[in-house]
PDB file of C-alpha atoms in Angstrom:
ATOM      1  CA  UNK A1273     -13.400  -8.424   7.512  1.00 55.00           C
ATOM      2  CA  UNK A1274     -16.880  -8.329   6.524  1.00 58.00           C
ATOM      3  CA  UNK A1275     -17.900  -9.168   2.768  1.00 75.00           C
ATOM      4  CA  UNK A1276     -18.956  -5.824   2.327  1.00 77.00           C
ATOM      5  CA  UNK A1277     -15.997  -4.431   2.573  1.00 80.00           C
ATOM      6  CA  UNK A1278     -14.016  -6.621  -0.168  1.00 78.00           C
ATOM      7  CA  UNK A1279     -16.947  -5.402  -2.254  1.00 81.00           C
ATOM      8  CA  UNK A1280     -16.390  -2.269  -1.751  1.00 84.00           C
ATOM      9  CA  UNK A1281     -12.690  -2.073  -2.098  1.00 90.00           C
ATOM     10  CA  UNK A1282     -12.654  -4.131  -5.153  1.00 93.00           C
ATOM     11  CA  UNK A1283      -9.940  -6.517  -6.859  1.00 97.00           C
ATOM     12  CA  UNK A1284      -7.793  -2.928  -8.359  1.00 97.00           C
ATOM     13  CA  UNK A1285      -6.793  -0.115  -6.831  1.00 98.00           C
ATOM     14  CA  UNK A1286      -4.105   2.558  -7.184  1.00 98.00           C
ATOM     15  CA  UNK A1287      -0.939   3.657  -5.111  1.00 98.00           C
ATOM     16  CA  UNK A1288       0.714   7.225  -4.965  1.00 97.00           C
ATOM     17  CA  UNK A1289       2.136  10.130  -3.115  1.00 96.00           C
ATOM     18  CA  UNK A1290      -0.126  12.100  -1.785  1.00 96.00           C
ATOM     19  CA  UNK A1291       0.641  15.325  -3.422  1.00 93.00           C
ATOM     20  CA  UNK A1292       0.680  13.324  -6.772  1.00 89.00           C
ATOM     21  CA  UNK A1293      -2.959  13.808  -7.559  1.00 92.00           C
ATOM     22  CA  UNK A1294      -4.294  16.685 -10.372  1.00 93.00           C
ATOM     23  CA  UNK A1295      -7.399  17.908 -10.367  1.00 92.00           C
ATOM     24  CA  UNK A1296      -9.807  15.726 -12.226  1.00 96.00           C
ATOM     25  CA  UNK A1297      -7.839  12.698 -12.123  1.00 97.00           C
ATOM     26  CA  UNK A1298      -9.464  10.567  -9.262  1.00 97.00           C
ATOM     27  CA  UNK A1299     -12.930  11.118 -11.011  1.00 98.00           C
ATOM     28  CA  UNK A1300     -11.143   9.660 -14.088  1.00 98.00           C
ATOM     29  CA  UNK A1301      -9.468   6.413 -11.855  1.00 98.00           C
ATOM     30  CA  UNK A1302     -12.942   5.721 -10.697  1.00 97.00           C
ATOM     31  CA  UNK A1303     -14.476   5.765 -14.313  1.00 97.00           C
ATOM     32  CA  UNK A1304     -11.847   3.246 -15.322  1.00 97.00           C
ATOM     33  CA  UNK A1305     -12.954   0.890 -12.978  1.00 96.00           C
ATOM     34  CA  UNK A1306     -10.094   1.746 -10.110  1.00 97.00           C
ATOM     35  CA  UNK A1307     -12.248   1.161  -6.797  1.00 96.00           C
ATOM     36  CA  UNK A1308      -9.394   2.384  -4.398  1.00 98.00           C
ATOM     37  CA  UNK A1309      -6.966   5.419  -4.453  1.00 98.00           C
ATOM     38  CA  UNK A1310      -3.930   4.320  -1.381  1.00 98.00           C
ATOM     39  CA  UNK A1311      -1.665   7.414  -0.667  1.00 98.00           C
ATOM     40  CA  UNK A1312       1.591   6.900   0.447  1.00 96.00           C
ATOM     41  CA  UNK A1313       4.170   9.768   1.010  1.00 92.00           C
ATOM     42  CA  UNK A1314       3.412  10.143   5.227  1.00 93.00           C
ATOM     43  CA  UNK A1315       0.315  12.376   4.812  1.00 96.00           C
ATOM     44  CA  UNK A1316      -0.279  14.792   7.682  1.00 96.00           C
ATOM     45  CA  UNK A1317      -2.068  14.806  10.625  1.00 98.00           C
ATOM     46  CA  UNK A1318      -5.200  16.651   9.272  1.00 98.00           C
ATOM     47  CA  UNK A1319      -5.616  14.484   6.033  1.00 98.00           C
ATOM     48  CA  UNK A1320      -6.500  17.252   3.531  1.00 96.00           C
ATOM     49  CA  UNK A1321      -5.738  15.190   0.547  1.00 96.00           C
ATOM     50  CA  UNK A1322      -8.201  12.314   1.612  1.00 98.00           C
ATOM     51  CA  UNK A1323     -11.356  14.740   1.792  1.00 96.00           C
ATOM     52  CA  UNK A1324     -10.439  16.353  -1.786  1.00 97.00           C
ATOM     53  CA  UNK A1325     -10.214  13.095  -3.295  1.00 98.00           C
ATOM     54  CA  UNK A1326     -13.429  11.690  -1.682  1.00 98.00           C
ATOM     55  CA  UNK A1327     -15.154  14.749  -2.543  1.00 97.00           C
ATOM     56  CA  UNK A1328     -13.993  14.519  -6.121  1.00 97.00           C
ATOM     57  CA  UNK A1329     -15.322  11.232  -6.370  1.00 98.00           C
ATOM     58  CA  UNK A1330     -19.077   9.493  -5.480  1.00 97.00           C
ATOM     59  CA  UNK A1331     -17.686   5.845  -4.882  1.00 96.00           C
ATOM     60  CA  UNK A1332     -14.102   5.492  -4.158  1.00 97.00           C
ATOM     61  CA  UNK A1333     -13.000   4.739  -1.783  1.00 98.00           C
ATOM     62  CA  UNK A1334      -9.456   6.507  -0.779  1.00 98.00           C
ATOM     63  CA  UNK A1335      -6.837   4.946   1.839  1.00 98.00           C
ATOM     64  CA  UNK A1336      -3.939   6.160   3.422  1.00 98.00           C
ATOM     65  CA  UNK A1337      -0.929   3.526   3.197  1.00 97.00           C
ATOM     66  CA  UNK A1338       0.523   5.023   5.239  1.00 96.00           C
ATOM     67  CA  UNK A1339      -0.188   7.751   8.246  1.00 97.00           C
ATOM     68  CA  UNK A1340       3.590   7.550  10.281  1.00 96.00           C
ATOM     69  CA  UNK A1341       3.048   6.717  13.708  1.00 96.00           C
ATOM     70  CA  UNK A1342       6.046   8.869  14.537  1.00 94.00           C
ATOM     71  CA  UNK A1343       4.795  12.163  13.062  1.00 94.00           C
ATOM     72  CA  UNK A1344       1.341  12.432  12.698  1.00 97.00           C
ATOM     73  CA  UNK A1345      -0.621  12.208  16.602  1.00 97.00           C
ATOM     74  CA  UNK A1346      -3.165   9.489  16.885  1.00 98.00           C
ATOM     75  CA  UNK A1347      -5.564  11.956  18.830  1.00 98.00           C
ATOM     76  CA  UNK A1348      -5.592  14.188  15.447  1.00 98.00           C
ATOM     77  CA  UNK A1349      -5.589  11.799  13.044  1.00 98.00           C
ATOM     78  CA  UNK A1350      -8.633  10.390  14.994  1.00 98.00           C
ATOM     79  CA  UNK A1351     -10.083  13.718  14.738  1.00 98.00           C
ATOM     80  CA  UNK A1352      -9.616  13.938  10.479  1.00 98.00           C
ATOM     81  CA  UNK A1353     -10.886  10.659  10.716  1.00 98.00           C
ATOM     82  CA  UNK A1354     -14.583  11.433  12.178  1.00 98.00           C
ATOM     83  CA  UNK A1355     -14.964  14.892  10.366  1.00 98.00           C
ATOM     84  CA  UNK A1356     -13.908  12.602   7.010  1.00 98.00           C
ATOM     85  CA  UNK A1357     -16.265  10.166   7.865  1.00 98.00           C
ATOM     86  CA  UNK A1358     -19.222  12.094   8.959  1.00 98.00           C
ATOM     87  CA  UNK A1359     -19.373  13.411   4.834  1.00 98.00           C
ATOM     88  CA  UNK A1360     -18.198  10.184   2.925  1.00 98.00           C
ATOM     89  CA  UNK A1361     -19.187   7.032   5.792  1.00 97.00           C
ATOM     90  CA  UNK A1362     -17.461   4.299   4.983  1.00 96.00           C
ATOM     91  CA  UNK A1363     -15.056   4.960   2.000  1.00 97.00           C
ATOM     92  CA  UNK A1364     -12.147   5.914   4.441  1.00 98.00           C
ATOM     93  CA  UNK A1365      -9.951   3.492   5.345  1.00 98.00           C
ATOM     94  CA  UNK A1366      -6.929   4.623   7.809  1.00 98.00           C
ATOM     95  CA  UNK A1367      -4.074   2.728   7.188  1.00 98.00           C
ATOM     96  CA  UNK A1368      -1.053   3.278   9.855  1.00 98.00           C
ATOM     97  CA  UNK A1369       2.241   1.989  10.342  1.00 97.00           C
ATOM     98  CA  UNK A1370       5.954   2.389  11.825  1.00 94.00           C
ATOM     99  CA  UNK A1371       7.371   4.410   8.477  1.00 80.00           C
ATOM    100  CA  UNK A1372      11.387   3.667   8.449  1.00 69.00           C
ATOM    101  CA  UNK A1373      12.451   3.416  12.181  1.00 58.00           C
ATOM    102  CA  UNK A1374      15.853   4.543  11.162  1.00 53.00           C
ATOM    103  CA  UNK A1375      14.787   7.872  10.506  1.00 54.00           C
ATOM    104  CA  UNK A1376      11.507   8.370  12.517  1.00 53.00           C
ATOM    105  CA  UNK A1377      12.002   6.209  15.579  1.00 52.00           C
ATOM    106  CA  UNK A1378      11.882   8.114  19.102  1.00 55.00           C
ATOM    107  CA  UNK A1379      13.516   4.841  20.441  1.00 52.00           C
ATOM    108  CA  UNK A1380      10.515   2.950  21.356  1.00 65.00           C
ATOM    109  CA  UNK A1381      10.463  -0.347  19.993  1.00 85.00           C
ATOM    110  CA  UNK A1382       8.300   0.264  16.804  1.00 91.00           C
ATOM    111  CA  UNK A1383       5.806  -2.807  17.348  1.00 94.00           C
ATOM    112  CA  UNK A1384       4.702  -1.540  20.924  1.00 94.00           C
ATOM    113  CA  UNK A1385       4.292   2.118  19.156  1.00 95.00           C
ATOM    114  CA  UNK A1386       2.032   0.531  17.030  1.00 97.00           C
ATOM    115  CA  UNK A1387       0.191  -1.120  19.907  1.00 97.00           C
ATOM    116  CA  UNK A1388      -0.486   2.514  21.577  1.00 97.00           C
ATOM    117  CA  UNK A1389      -1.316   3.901  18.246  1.00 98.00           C
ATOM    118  CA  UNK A1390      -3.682   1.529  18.041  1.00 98.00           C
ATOM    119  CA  UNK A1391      -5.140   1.318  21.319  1.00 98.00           C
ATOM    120  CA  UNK A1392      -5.355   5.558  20.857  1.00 98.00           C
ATOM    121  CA  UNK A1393      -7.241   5.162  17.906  1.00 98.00           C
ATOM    122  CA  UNK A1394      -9.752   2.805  19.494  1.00 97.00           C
ATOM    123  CA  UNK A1395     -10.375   4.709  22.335  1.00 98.00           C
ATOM    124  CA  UNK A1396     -11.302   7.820  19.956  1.00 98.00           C
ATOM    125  CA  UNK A1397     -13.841   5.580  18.496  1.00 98.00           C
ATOM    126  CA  UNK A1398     -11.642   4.812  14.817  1.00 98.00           C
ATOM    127  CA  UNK A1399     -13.351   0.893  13.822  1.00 97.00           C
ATOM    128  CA  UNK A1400     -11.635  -1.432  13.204  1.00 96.00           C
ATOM    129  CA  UNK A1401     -13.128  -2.118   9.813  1.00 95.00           C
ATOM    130  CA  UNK A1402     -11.672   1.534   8.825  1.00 97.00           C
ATOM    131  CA  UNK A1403      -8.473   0.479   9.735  1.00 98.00           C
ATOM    132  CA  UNK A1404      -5.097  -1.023   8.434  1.00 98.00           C
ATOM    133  CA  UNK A1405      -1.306  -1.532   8.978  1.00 98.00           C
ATOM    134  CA  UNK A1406       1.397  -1.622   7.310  1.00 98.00           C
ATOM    135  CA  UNK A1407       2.945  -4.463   8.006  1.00 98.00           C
ATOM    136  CA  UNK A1408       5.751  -7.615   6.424  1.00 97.00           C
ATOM    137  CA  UNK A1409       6.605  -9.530   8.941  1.00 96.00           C
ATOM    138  CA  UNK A1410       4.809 -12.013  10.988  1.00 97.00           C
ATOM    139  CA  UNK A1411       4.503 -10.535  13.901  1.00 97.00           C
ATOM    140  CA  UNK A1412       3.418  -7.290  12.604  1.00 97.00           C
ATOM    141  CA  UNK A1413       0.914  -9.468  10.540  1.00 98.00           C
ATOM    142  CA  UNK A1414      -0.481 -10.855  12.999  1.00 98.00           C
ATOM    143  CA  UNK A1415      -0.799  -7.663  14.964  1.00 98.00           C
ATOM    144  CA  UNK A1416      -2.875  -6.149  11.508  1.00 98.00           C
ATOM    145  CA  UNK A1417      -4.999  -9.084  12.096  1.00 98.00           C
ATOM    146  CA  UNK A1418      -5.964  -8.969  15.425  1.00 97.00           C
ATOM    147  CA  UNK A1419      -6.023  -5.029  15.932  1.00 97.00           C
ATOM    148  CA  UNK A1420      -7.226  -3.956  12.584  1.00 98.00           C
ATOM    149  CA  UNK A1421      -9.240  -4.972   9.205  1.00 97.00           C
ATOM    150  CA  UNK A1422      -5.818  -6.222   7.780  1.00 97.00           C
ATOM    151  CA  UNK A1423      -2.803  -5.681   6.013  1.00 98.00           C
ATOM    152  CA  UNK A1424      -1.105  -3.392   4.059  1.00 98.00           C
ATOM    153  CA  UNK A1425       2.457  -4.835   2.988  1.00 98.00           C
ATOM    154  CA  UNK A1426       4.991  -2.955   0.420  1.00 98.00           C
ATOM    155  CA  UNK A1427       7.823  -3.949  -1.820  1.00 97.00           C
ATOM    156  CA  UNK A1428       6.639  -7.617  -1.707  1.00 97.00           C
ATOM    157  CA  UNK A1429       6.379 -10.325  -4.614  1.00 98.00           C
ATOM    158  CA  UNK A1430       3.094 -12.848  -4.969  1.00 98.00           C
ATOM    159  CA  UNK A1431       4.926 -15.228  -2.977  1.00 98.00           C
ATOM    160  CA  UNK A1432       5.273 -12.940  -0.066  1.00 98.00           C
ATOM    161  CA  UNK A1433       1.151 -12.092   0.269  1.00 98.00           C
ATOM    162  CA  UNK A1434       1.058 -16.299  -0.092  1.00 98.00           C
ATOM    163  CA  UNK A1435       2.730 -16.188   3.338  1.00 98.00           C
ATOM    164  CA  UNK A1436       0.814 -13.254   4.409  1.00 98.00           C
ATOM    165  CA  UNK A1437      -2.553 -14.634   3.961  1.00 98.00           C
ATOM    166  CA  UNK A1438      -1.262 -17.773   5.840  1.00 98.00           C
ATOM    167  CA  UNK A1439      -0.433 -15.494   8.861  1.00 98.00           C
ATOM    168  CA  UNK A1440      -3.459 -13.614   8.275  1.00 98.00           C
ATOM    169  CA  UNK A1441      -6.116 -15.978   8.097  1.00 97.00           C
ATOM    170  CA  UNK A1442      -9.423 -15.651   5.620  1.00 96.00           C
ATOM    171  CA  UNK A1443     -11.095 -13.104   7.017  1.00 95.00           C
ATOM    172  CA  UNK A1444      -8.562 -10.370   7.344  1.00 97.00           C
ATOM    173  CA  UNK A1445      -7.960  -7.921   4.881  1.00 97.00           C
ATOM    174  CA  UNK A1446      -4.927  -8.024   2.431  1.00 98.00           C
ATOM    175  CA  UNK A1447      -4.023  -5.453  -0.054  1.00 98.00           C
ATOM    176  CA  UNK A1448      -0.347  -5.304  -1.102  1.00 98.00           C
ATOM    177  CA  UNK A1449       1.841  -2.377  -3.299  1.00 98.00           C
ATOM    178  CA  UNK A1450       3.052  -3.854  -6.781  1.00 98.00           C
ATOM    179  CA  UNK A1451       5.243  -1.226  -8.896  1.00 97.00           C
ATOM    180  CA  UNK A1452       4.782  -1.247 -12.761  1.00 97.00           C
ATOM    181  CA  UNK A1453       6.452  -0.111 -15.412  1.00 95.00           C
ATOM    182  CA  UNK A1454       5.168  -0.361 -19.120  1.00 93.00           C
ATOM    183  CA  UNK A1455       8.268  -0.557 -21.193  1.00 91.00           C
ATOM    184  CA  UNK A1456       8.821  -3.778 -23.166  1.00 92.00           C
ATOM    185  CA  UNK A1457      12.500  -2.972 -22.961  1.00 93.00           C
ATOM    186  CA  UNK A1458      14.132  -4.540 -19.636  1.00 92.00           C
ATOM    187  CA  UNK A1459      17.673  -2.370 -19.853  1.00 94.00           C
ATOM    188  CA  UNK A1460      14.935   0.794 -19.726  1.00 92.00           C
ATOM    189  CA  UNK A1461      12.112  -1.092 -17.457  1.00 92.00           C
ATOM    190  CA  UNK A1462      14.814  -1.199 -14.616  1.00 94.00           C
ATOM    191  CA  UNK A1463      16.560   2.033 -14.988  1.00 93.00           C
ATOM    192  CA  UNK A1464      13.264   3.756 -14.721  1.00 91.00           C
ATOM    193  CA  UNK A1465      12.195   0.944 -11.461  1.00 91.00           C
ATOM    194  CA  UNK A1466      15.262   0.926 -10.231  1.00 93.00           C
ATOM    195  CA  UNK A1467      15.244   4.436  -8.089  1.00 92.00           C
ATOM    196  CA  UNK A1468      12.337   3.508  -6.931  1.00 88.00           C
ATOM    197  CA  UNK A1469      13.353   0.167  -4.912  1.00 91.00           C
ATOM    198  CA  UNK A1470      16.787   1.736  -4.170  1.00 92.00           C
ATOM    199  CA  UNK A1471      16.091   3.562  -1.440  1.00 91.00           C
ATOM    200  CA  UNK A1472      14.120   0.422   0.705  1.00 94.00           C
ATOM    201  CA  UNK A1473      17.123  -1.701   0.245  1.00 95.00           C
ATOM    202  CA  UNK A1474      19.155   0.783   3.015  1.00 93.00           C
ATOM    203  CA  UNK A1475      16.227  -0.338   5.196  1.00 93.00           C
ATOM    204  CA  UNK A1476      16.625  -2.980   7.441  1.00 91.00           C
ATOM    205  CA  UNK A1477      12.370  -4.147   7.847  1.00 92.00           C
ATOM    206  CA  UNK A1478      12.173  -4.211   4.001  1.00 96.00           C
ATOM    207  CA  UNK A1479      16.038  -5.860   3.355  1.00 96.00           C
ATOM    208  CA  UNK A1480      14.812  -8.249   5.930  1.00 95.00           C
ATOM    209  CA  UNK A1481      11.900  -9.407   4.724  1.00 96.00           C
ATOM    210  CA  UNK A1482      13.078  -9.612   1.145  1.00 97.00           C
ATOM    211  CA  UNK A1483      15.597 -12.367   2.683  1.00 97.00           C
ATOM    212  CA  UNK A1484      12.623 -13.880   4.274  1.00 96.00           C
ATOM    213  CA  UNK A1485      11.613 -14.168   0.568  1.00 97.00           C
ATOM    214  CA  UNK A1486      14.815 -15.594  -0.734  1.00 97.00           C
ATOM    215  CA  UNK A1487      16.894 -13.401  -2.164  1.00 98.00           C
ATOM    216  CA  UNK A1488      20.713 -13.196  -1.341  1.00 97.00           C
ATOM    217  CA  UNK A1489      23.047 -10.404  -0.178  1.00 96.00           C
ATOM    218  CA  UNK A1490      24.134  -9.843  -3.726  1.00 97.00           C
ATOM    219  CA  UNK A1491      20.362  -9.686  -4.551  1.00 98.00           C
ATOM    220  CA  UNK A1492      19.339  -6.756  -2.079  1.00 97.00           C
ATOM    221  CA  UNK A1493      22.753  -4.646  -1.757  1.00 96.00           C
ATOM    222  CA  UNK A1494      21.936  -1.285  -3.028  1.00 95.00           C
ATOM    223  CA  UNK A1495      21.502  -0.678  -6.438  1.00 95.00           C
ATOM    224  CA  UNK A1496      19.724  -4.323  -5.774  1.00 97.00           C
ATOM    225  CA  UNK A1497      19.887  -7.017  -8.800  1.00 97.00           C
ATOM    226  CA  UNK A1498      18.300  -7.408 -11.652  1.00 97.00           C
ATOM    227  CA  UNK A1499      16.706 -10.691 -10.434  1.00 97.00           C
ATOM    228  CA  UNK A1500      15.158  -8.602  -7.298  1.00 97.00           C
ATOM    229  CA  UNK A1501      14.446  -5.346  -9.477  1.00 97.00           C
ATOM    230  CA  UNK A1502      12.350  -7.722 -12.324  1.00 96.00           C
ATOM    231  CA  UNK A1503      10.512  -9.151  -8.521  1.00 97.00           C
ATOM    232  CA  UNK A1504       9.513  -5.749  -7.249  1.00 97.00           C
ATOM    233  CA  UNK A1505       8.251  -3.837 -10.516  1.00 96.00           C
ATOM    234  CA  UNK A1506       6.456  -5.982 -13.177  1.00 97.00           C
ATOM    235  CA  UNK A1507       7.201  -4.711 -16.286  1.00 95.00           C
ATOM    236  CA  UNK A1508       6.316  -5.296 -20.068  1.00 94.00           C
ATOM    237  CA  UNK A1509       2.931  -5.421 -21.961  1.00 95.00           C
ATOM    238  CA  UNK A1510      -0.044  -5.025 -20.299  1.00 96.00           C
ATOM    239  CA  UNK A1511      -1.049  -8.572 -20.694  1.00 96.00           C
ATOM    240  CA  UNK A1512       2.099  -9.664 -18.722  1.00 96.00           C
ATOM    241  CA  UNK A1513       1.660  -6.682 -16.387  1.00 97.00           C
ATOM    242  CA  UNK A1514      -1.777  -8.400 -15.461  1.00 97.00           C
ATOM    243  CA  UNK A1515      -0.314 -11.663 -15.155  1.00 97.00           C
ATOM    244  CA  UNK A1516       1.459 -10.506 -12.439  1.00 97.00           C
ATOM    245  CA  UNK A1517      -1.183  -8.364 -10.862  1.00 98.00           C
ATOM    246  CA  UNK A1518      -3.550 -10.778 -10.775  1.00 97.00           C
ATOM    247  CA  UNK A1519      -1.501 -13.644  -9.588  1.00 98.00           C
ATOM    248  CA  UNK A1520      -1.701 -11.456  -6.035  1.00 98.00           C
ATOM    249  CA  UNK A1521      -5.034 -12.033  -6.004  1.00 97.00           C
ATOM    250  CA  UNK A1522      -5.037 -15.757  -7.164  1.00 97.00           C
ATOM    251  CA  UNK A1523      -2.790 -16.321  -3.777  1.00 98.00           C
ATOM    252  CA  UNK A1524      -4.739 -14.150  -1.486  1.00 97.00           C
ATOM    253  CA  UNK A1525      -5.099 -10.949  -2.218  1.00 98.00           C
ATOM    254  CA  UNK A1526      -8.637  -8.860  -1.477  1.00 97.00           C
ATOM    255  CA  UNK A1527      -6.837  -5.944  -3.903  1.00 98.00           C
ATOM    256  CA  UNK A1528      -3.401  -5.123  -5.580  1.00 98.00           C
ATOM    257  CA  UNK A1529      -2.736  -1.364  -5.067  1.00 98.00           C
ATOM    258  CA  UNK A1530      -0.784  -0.747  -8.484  1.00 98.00           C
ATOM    259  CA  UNK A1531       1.704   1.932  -8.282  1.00 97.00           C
ATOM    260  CA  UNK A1532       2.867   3.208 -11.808  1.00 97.00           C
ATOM    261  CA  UNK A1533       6.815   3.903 -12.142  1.00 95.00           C
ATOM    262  CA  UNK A1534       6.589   5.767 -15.720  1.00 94.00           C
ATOM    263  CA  UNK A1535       6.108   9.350 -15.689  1.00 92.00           C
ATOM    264  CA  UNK A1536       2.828   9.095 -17.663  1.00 95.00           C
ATOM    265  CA  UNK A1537       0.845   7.678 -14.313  1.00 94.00           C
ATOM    266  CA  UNK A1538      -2.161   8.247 -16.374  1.00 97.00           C
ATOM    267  CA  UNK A1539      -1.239   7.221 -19.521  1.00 97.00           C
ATOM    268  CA  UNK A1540      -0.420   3.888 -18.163  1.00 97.00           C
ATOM    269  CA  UNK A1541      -3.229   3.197 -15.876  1.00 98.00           C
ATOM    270  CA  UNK A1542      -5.739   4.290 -18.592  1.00 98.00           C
ATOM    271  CA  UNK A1543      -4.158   1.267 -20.620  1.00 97.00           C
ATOM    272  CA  UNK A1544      -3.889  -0.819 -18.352  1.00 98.00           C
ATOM    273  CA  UNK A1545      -7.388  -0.976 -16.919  1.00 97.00           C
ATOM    274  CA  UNK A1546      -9.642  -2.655 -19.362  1.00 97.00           C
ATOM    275  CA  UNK A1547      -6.422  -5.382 -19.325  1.00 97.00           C
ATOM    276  CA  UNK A1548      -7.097  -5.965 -15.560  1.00 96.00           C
ATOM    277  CA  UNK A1549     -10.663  -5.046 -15.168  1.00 90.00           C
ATOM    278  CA  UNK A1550     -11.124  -7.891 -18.205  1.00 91.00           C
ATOM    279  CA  UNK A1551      -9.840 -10.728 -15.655  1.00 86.00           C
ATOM    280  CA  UNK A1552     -11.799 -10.681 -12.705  1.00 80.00           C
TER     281      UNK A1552
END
């Protein structure tokens, strides 16, 4: 990964749906010092979302984490990614990945559908500094390295992008999902995080690599412990909040894509930016 693109990207950047974007409120992320605006939620083919938000904005950059391999066609997604680029060059950055075999699989082994994705992609002229994968495991790690810019892991602690950047190696890029919540109160902080890491734990990929991580069965059996729930959404004041934010980076982290659990998305990123944007 070329040094211009960790400039670009910066050290902060923001994960949501999609569809969870009002008008004015990307131009407001950027002016707070958010570099990067990751959507999540399976986006469609045609990326619709991604050309609002760039056009909303002059220098964010906006990612998709992630386009599903199982229903959106590489050939098309190629496509939206050329007719994106041609108005905003560079500040796209396609990230792809398997989604949740269980429910999207059409029986191919996920990693080789992600090699043909890939290769697809390629062909249609997509570089490979635009792109990313999602990806946890090793293999699938390795695959982001060699196919793609690098890697974009979710539902992981700081210990897990440690391991990733091993696998990765220093020039790849790395930008892993953190959920937040801003209540002091832990009995609250988890009953608002908790429906949020819920579903993941029916998931084999994620319920395996959060036993690569070290957490027991008790641990990741659905409604998932409190030990596992305080691991996957940092919650608190926004001094601890940082802590834990930056702490991806101080491992290996290019950027932390920050996805808010509280209702007020706004509210909380607007007070939580000078924290972070005060420690790098």
């Amino acid at each position: 990964m070329t040094e211009a693109l960790r400039n670009r990207i910066g050290s902060f950047g923001v994960w949501r749906y999609y569809t969870g974007f009002e008008p004015g409120e990307a131009s407001e992320l950027e002016g707070l010092g958010y570099s990067t605006l990751w959507l999540g939620g399976s986006p469609p083919a045609d990326l619709p979302e991604v050309e609002a938000l760039l056009g909303e904005t002059s220098t964010l950059t906006v990612g998709t984490s992630i386009v599903n391999i199982w229903s959106a066609p590489a050939e098309q997604v190629a496509e939206s990614f050329h007719r994106i680029d041609r108005q905003f060059p560079g500040r796209f950055i396609l990230g792809f990945g398997a989604g949740h075999p269980e429910a999207d699989s059409d029986f191919r082994k996920p990693y080789d559908a992600l090699i043909d994705y890939a290769d697809v992609l390629i062909a249609h002229g997509v570089p490979k500094q635009q792109l990313a994968l999602a990806a946890l495991g090793p293999r699938v790690l390795k695959l982001a390295a060699d196919r793609t810019a690098g890697a974009l892991p979710y539902l992981i602690t700081a210990e897990h992008t440690r391991q990733a950047r091993e696998i990765l190696g220093p020039d790849a890029l790395l930008v892993p999902e953190h959920k937040i919540s801003f209540s002091t109160d832990p009995v609250q902080a988890r009953a608002t995080a908790r429906p949020r890491a819920e579903f993941y734990l029916s998931l084999r990929n994620y319920v395996s690599n959060l036993r690569r991580l070290g957490f027991a069965e008790e641990d990741v059996a659905p409604p998932g412990s409190d030990r596992l729930i305080d691991a996957l959404v940092l919650h608190g004041t926004a001094d601890r909040i940082a802590d834990g934010l930056v702490e991806h980076l101080r491992v290996g982290a290019d950027q932390i894509a920050i996805q808010v659990t509280d209702k007020d998305h706004m509210g909380v990123l607007r007070a939580l930016a000078p924290v972070v944007t005060a420690r790098v």
